[in-house]
Coordinates of C-alpha atoms in Angstrom, one line a residue:
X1 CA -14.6 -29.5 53.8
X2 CA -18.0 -31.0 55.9
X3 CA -17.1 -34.4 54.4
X4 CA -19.1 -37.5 56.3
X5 CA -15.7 -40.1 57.0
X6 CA -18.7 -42.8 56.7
X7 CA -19.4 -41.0 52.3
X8 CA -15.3 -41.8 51.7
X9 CA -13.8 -44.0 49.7
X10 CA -10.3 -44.6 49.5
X11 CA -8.8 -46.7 46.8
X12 CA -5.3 -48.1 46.4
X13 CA -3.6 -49.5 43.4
X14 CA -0.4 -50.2 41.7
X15 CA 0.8 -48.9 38.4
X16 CA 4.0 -49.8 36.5
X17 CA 5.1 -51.0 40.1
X18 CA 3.8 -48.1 42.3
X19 CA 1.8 -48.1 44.5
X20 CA -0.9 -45.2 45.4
X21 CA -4.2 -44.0 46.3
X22 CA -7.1 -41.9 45.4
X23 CA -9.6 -40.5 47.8
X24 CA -12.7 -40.1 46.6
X25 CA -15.5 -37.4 47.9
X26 CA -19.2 -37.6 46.8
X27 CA -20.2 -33.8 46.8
X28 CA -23.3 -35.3 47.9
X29 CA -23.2 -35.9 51.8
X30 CA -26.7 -37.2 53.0
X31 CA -28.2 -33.6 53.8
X32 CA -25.5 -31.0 52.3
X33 CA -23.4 -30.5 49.8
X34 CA -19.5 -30.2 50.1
X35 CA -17.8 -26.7 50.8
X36 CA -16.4 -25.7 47.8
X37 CA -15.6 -22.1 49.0
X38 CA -11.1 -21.4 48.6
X39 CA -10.8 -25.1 47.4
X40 CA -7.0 -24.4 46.5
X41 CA -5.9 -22.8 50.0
X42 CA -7.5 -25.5 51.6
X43 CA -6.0 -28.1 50.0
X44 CA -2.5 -26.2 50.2
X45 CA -3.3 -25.9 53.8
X46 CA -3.7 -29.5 54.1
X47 CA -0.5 -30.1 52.0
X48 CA 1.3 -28.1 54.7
X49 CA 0.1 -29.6 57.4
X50 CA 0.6 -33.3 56.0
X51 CA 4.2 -32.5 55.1
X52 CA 4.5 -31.2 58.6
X53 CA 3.3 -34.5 60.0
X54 CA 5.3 -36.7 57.8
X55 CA 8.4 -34.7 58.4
X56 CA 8.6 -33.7 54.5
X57 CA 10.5 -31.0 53.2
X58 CA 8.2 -27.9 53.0
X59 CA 7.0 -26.9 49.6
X60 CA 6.1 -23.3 48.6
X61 CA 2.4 -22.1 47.1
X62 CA 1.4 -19.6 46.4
X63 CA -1.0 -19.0 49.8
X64 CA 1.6 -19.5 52.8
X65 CA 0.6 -15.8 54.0
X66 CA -2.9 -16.7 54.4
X67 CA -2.4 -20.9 55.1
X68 CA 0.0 -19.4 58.5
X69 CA -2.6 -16.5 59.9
X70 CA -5.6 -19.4 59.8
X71 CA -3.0 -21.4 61.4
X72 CA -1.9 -19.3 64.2
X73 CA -6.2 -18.4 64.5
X74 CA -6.5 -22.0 65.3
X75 CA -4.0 -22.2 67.7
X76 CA -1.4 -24.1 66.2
X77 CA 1.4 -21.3 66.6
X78 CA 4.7 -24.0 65.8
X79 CA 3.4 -24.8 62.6
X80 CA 2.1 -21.5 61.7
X81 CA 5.9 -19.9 62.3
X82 CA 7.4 -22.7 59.4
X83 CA 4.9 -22.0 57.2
X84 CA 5.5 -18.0 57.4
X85 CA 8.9 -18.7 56.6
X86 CA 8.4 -19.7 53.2
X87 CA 6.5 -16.5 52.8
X88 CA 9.0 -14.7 50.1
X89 CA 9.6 -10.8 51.4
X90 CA 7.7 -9.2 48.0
X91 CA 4.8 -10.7 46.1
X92 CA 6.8 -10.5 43.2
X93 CA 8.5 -14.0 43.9
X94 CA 5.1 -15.9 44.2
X95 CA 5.6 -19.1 43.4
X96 CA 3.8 -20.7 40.1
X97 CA 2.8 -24.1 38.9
X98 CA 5.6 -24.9 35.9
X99 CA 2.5 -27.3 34.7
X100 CA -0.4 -29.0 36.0
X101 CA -1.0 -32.8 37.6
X102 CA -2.6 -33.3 34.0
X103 CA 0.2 -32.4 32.1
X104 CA 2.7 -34.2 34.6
X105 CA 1.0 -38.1 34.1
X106 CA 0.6 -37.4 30.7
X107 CA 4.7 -37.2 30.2
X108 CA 5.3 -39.8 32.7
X109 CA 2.8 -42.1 30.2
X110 CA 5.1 -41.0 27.7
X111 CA 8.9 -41.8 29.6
X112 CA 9.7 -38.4 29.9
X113 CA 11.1 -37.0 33.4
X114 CA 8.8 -33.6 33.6
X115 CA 10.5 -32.1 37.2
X116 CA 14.0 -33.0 35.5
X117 CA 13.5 -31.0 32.6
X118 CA 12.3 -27.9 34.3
X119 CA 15.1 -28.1 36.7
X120 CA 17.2 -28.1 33.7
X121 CA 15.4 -25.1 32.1
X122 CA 15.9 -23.0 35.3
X123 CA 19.5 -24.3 35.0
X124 CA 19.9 -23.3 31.1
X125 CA 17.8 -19.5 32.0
X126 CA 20.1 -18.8 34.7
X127 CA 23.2 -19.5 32.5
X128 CA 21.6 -17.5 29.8
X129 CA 21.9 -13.8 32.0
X130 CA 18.4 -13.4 30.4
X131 CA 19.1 -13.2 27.4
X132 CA 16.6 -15.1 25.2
X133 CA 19.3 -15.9 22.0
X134 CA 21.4 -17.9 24.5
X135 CA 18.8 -19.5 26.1
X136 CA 17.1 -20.6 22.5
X137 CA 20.2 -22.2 21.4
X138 CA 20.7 -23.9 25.1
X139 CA 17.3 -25.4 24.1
X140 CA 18.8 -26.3 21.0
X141 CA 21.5 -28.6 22.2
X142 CA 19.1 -30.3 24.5
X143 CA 16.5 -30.5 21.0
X144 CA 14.3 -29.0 22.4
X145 CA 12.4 -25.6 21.5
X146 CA 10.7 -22.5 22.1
X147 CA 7.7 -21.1 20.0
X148 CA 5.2 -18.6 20.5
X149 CA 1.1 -20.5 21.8
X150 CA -1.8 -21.2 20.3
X151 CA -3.6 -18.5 22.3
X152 CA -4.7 -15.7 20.4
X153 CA -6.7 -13.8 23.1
X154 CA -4.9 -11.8 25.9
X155 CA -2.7 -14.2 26.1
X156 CA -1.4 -14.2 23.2
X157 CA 2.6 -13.3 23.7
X158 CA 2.7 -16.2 25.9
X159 CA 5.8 -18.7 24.3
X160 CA 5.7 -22.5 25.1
X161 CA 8.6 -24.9 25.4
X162 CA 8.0 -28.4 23.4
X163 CA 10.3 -31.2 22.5
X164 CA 11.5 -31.8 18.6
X165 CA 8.5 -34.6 18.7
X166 CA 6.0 -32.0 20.1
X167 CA 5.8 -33.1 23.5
X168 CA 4.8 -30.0 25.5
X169 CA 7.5 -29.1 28.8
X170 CA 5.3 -26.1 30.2
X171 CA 5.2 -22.5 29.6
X172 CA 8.2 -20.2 29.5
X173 CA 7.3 -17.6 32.2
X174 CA 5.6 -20.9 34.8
X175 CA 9.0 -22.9 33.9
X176 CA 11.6 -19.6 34.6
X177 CA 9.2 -18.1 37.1
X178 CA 9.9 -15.0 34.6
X179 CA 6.5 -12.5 35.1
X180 CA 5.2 -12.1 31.9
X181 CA 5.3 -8.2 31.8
X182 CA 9.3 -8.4 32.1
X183 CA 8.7 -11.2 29.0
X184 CA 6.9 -8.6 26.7
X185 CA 9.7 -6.4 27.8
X186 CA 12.3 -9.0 26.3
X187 CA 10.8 -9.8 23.6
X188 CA 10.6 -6.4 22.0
X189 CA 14.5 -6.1 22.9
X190 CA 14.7 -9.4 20.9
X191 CA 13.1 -8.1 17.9
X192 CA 14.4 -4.1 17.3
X193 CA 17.7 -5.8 18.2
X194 CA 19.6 -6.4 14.9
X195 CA 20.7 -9.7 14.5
X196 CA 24.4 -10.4 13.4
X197 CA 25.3 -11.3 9.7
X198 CA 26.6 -15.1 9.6
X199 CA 30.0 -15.0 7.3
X200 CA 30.0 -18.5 7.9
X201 CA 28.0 -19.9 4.5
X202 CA 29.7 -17.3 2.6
X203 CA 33.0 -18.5 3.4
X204 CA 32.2 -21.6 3.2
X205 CA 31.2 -20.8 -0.6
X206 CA 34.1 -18.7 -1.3
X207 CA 36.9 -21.6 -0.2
X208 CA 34.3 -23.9 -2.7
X209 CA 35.0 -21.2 -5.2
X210 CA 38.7 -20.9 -4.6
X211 CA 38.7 -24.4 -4.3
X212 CA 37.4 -25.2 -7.4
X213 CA 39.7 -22.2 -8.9
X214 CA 42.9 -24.0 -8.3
X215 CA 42.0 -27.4 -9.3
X216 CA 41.1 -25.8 -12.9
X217 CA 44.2 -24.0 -12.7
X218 CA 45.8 -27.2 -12.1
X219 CA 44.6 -29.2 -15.0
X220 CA 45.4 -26.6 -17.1
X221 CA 48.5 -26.3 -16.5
X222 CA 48.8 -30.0 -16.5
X223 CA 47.5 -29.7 -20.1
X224 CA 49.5 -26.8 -21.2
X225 CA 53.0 -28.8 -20.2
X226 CA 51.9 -31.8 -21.9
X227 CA 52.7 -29.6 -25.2
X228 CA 56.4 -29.7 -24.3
X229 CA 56.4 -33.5 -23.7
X230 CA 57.3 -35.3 -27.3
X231 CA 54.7 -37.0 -28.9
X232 CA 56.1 -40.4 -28.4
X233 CA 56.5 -40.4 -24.9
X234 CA 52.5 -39.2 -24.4
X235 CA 49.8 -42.2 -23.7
X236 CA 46.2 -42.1 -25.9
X237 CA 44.5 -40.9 -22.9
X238 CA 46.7 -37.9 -22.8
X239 CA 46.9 -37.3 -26.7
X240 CA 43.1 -37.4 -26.3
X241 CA 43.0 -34.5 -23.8
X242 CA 45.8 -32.5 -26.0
X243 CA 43.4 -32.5 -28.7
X244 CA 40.2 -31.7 -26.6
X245 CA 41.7 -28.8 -25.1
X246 CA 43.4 -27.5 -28.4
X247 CA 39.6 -27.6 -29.6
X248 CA 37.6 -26.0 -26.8
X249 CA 41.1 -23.0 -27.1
X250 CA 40.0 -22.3 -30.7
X251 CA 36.3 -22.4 -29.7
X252 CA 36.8 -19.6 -27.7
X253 CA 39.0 -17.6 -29.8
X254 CA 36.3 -17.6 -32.3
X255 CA 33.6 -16.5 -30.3
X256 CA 35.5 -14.0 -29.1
X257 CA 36.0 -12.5 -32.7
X258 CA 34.8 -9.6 -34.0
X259 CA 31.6 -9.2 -36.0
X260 CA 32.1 -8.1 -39.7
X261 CA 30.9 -4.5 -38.9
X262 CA 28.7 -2.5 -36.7
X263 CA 25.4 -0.8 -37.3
X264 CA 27.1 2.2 -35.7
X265 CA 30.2 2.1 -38.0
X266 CA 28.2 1.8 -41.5
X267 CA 31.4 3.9 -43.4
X268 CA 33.2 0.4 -43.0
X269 CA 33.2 -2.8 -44.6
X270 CA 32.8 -2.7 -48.7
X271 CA 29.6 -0.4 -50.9
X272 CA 28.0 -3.4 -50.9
X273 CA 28.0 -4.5 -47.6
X274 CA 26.5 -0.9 -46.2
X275 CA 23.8 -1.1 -48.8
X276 CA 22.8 -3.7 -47.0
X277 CA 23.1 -2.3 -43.8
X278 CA 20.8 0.3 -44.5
X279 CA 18.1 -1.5 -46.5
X280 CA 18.3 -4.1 -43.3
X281 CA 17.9 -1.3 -41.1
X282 CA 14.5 0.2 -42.9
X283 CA 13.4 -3.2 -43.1
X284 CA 13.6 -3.8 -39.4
X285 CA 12.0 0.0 -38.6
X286 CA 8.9 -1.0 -40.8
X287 CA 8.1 -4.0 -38.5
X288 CA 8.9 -2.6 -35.5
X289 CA 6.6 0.4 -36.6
X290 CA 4.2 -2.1 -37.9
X291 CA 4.2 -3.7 -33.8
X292 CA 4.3 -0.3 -32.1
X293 CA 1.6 1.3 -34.2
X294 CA -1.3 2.5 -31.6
X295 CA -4.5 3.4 -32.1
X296 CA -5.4 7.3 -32.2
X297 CA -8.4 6.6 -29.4
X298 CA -5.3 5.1 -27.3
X299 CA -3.6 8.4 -26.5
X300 CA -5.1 10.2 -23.4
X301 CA -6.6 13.6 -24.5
X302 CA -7.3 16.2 -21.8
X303 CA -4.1 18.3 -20.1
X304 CA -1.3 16.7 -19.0
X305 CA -1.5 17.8 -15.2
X306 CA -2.1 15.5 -12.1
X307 CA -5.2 14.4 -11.1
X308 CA -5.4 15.8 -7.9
X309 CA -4.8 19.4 -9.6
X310 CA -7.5 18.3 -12.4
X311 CA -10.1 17.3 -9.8
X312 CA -9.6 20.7 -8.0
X313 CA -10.0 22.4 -11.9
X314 CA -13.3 20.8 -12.3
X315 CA -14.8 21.1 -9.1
X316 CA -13.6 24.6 -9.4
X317 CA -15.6 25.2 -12.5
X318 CA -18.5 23.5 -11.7
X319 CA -19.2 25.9 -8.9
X320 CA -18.6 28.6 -10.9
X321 CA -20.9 27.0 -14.0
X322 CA -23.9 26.4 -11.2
X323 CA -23.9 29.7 -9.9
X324 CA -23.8 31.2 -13.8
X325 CA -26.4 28.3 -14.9
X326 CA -29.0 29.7 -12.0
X327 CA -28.3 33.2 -13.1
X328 CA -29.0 32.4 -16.6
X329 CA -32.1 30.5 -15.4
X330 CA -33.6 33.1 -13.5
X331 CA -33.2 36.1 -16.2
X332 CA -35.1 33.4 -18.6
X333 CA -38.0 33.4 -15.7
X334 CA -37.5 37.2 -15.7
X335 CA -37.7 37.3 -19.4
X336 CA -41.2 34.9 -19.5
X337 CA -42.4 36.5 -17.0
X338 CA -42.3 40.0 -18.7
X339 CA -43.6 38.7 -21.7
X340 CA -46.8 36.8 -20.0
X341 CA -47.5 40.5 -18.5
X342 CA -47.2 41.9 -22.1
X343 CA -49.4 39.6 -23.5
X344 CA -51.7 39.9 -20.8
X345 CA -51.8 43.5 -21.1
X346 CA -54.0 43.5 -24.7
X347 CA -55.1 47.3 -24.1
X348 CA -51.2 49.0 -24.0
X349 CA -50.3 51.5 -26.4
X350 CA -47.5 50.3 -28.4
X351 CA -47.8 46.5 -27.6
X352 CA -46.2 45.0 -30.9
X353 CA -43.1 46.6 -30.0
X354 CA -43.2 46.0 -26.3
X355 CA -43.3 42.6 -27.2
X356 CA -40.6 42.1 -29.8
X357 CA -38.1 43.6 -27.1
X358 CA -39.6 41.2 -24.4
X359 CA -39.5 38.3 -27.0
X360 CA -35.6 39.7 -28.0
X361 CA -34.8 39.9 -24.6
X362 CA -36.3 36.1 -23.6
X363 CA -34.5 34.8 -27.0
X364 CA -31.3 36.2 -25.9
X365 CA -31.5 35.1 -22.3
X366 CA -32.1 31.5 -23.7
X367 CA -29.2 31.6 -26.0
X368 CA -26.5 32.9 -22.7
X369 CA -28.3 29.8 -20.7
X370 CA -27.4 27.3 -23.6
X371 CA -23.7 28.6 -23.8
X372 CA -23.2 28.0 -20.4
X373 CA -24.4 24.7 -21.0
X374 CA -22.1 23.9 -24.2
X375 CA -19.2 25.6 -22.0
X376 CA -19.4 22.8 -19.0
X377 CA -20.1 20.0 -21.1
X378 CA -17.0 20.4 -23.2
X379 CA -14.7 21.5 -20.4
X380 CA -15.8 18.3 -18.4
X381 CA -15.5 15.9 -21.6
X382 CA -11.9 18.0 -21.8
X383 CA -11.0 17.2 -18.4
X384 CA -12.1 13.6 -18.4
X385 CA -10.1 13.0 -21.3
X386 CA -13.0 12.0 -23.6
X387 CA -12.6 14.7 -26.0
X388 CA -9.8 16.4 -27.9
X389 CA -11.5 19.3 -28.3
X390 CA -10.4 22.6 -25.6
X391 CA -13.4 24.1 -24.6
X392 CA -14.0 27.2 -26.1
X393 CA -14.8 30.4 -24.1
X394 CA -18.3 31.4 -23.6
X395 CA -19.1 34.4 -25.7
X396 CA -22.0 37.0 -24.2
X397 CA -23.6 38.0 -26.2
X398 CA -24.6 35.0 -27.9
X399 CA -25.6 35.7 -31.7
X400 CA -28.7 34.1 -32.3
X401 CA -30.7 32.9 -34.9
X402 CA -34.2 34.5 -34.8
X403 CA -35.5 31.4 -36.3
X404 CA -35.2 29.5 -33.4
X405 CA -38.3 29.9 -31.9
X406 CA -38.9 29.1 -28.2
X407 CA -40.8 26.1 -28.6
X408 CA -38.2 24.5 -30.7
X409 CA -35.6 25.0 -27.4
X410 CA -38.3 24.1 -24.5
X411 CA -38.4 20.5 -26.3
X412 CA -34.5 20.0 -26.9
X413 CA -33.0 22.0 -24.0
X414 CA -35.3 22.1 -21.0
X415 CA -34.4 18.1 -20.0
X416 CA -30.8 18.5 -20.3
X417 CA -31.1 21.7 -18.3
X418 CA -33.4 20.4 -15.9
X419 CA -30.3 17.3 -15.7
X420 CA -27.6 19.5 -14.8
X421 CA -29.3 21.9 -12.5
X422 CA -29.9 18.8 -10.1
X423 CA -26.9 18.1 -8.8
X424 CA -27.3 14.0 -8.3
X425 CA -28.6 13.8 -12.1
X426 CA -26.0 15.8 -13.2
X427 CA -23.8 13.3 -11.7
X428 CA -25.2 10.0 -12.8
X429 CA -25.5 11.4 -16.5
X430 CA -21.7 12.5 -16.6
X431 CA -21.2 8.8 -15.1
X432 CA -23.4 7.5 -18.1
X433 CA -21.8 9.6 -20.6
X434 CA -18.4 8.9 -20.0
X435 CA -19.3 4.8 -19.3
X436 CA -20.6 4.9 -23.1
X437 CA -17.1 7.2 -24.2
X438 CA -15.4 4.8 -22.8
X439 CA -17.0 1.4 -23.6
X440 CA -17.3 2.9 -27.6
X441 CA -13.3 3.8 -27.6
X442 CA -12.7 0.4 -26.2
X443 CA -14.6 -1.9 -28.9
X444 CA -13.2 0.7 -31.7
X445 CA -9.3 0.2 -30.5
X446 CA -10.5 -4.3 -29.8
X447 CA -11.3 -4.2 -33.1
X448 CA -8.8 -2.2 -34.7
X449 CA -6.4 -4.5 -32.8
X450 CA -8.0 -8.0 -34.1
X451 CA -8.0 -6.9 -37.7
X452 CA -3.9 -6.4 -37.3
X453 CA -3.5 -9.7 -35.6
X454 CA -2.4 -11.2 -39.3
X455 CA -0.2 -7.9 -40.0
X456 CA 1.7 -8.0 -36.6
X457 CA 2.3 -11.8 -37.0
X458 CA 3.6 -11.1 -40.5
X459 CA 6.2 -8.0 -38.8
X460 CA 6.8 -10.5 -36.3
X461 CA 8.2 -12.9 -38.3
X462 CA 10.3 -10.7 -40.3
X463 CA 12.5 -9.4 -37.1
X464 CA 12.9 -13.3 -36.4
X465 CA 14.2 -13.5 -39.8
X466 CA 16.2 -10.2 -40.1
X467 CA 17.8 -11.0 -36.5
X468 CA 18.7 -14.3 -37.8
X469 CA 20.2 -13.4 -40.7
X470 CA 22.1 -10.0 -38.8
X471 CA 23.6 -12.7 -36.7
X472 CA 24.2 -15.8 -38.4
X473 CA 24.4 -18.8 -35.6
X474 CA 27.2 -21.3 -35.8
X475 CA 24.9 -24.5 -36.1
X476 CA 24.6 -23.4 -39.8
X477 CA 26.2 -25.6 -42.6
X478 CA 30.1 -23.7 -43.5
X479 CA 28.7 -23.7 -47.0
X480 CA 25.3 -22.1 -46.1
X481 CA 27.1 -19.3 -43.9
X482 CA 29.9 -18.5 -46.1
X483 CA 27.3 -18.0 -49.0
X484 CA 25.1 -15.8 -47.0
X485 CA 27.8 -13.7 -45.8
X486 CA 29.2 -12.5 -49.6
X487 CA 25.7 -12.1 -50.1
X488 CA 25.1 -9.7 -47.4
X489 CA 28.7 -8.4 -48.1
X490 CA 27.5 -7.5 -52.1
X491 CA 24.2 -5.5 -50.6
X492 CA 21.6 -8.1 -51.5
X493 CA 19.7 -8.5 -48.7
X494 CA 16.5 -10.2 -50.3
X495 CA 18.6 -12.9 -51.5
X496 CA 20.2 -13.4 -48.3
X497 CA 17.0 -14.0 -46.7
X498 CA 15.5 -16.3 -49.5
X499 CA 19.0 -18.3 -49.2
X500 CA 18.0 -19.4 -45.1
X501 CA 14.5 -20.0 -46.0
X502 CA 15.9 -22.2 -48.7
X503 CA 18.0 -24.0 -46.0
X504 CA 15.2 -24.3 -43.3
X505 CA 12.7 -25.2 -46.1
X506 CA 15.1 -28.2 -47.7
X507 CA 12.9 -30.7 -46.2
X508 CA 9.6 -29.7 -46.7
X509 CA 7.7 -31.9 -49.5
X510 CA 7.2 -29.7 -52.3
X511 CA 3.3 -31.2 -54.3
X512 CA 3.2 -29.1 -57.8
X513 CA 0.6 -29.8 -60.9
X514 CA 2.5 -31.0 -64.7
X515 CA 1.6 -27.3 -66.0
X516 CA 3.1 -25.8 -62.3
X517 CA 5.6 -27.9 -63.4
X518 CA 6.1 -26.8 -66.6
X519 CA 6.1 -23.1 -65.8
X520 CA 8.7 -23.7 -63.8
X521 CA 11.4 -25.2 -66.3
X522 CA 10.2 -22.3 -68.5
X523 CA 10.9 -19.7 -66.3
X524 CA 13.5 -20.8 -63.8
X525 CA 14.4 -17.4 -62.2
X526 CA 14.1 -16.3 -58.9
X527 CA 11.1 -14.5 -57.7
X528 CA 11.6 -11.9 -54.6
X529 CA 10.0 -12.6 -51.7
X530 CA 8.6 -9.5 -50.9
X531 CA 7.7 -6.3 -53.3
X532 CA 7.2 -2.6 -51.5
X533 CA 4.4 -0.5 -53.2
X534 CA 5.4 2.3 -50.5
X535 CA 8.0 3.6 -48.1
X536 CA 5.7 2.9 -45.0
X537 CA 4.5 -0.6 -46.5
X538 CA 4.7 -4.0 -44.1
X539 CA 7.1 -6.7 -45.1
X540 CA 6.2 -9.9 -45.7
X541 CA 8.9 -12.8 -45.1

């Protein structure tokens, strides 16, 4: 490399008991600088030759081709000739660094034998066939891993092998000498291949299950045989586990009773008892129509077709409406323009009635113009489902009022025509008219909602109590339930429902005034809890 043997420095150490050297090169030499042109074939060529010398066994790079022709240039034929032979016969079988000199001292710091685990990673690959399942779960046993790097550039399907501490071994395709074409090529037959269902935690679960089947089976027949043992001969413990299971048996028997009736079957059960039924069953429609009432703004107007097919409607018609709308425009230019040259014309015989046809005939083209205006502005409020309205067809002739004079329609129509003839304006006061639409309907059905909030509480808590009392739970008092049930069985369905608020309300302090007090030892019947002053009335619980 043109290095001055007076610039070198050699120094030699020992570390953890070994002993070696580094040689140390100032790429400053006096009046040069160091060669720095095919630093790696050099220093492979100097491996060679230094392995040569010492009698080492010869290791393969990746520049033995070139490192043997500069040999054989420089004379030194016998060493060329060994080096050639570790030329492999295609480039294919290059060799590659499994990991650097960095990496190598870093896992030596660390205790762990670099050169041994690769040689066991060839050894693992080769058992594999190339198949990368196998060789994952040969990592496995060794607790060791594969995952995909950290690169995310062209590199980015390159896989790392790491220990279960995060140590990094090397890179899959350096470590297996696998080129990393052939790797791709793998690891799409890894993914589009389907992996195998494991039976293995389902079977495990299902022997738990059966398992758990027979020791239940067991016990109950343990108990069941203790009911032909005499009583004498059984311990407390087991008379104990009689009577437990002769309870949890009745438990079940009486949840799997029948109900008294069905709503279905209302022609069974006693008079009474369907009377109930079916005042319980208009009760429970009011609220539920109370909770499902909607707001008429909340229904979609417009027809009921796709949107696609209602964009192509509109876009249809609105080429259709400009092509009228100009039409109409120009015969009302036609129309002033003839009457300009009429009134211009002060000396024509006749004039006065000249002009009342012109005037007629400007009047009447004004009137076409603004029904081809109402007809686009409903069909689009039709279509956009603003309006309910169907846009009705545009009648020509238009009757018209004669006392609509032209001045009154040049200061209310010409903006709104000059609007939709331009075709961004057009757009932006559509937009404009269909945000306000839209925000109005909104804050009519917000409000009509809020001022229900009270109402839909109060229907609310009248299913609670009509589905409480339809199915009476078992946590009630026997007294409570068995009076609740003649009463629903005798069609009173008011008192049934003031009967459980009675119960749920027996602990609630009751604060009432002497003459409160007194009205109520004068008049001690029952008021009902809620009175209807119409078929479609709420209920109040």
């Amino acid at each position: 490399m043109g290095a001055d043997p007076e610039r070198m420095t050699l120094v030699i150490h020992q570390k953890d008991g070994s002993t070696h050297g580094h040689l140390l090169l100032p790429e400053w030499q006096q009046d040069h600088v160091l060669s720095s042109k095919f630093t790696w074939q050099r220093l492979e060529k100097i491996a060679r030759l230094e392995e040569l010398r010492l009698g080492h066994t010869l290791v393969p790079g990746r520049h033995d081709r070139a490192i043997a022709n500069a040999l054989r240039e420089a004379g030194n034929s016998e060493a060329a000739d060994k080096v050639a032979a570790l030329v492999p016969e295609d480039n294919s079988a290059r060799p590659v660094s499994a990991y650097t000199s960095q990496a190598r001292r870093m896992t030596e710091r660390q205790g762990f034998d670099l050169p041994a685990a690769r040689r066991e990673i060839m050894a693992f690959w080769e058992r594999s066939g190339n198949d990368l399942k196998t060789f994952r779960r040969f990592l496995a046993e060794k607790n060791w891993r594969m995952r995909p790097g950290d690169r995310t550039d062209r590199r980015r399907d390159a896989h790392v092998i790491e220990t279960a501490e995060g140590l990094l071994i090397g890179s899959f395709t350096r470590l297996t000498k696998v080129r990393t074409k052939e790797f791709r090529r793998l690891l799409q037959e890894e993914a589009s291949r389907p992996s195998p269902v494991d039976f293995r935690p389902v079977v495990r679960r299902l022997e738990q299950q059966e398992r758990r089947h027979q020791q239940r089976v067991e016990r109950k027949r343990a108990l069941k045989d203790l009911i032909w043992v005499p009583p004498a001969s059984l311990s407390a413990l087991d008379r104990q586990r009689l009577l437990e299971y002769g309870q949890s048996e009745g438990e079940t028997l009486r949840k799997r009773l029948p109900a008294l009736t069905s709503l279905r079957s209302q022609e069974q059960g006693s008079e009474g008892f369907r009377i109930y039924l079916k005042d319980w069953k208009q009760e429970m429609q009011a609220a539920r129509r109370v909770l499902n009432a909607r707001h008429p703004l909340e229904r979609r107007y417009g027809p009921d077709s796709p949107l696609d097919i209602q964009s192509a409607c509109i876009m249809r018609m609105m080429k259709e409406g400009w092509s009228r709308l100009k039409q109409a425009h120009q015969a009302v230019e036609r129309a002033r323009q003839e009457l300009d040259e009429l009134e211009a014309r002060k000396i024509l015989f006749s004039r006065k009635r000249r002009l009342s046809q012109a005037e007629e005939q400007y009047r009447q083209a004004l009137a076409q113009l603004a029904e081809i205006l109402r007809y686009l502005v409903q069909f689009i409020l039709y279509h956009l489902g603003l309006s309910s309205q169907k846009p009705d067809p545009i009648q020509c002739p238009v009757p018209i009022e004669r006392e609509v004079t032209l001045q009154d329609y040049l200061q209310e129509r010409r903006e709104l025509l000059q609007t939709l003839l331009d075709e961004k304006a057009c757009r932006l006061w559509v937009k404009d008219r269909c945000r306000e639409a839209e925000h109005k309907r909104a804050r009519m059905i917000a409000q009509w909602h809020a001022e229900r909030v009270p109402e839909c509480e109060q229907a609310q808590q009248t299913i609670a109590r009509l589905e409480r009392l339809h199915r009476l739970s078992w946590s009630l008092p026997e007294g409570v339930r068995l009076a609740v049930r003649d009463l629903k069985r005798r069609g009173q369905l008011q008192m049934a429902l003031r009967k459980l608020d009675l119960f749920d309300n027996r602990d609630a302090p009751i604060s009432s005034t002497p003459a409160q007090r007194s009205d109520v030892n004068r008049r001690p019947q029952i008021m009902p809890l809620q009175k209807k002053t119409s078929p479609n009335s709420s209920l109040s619980p």
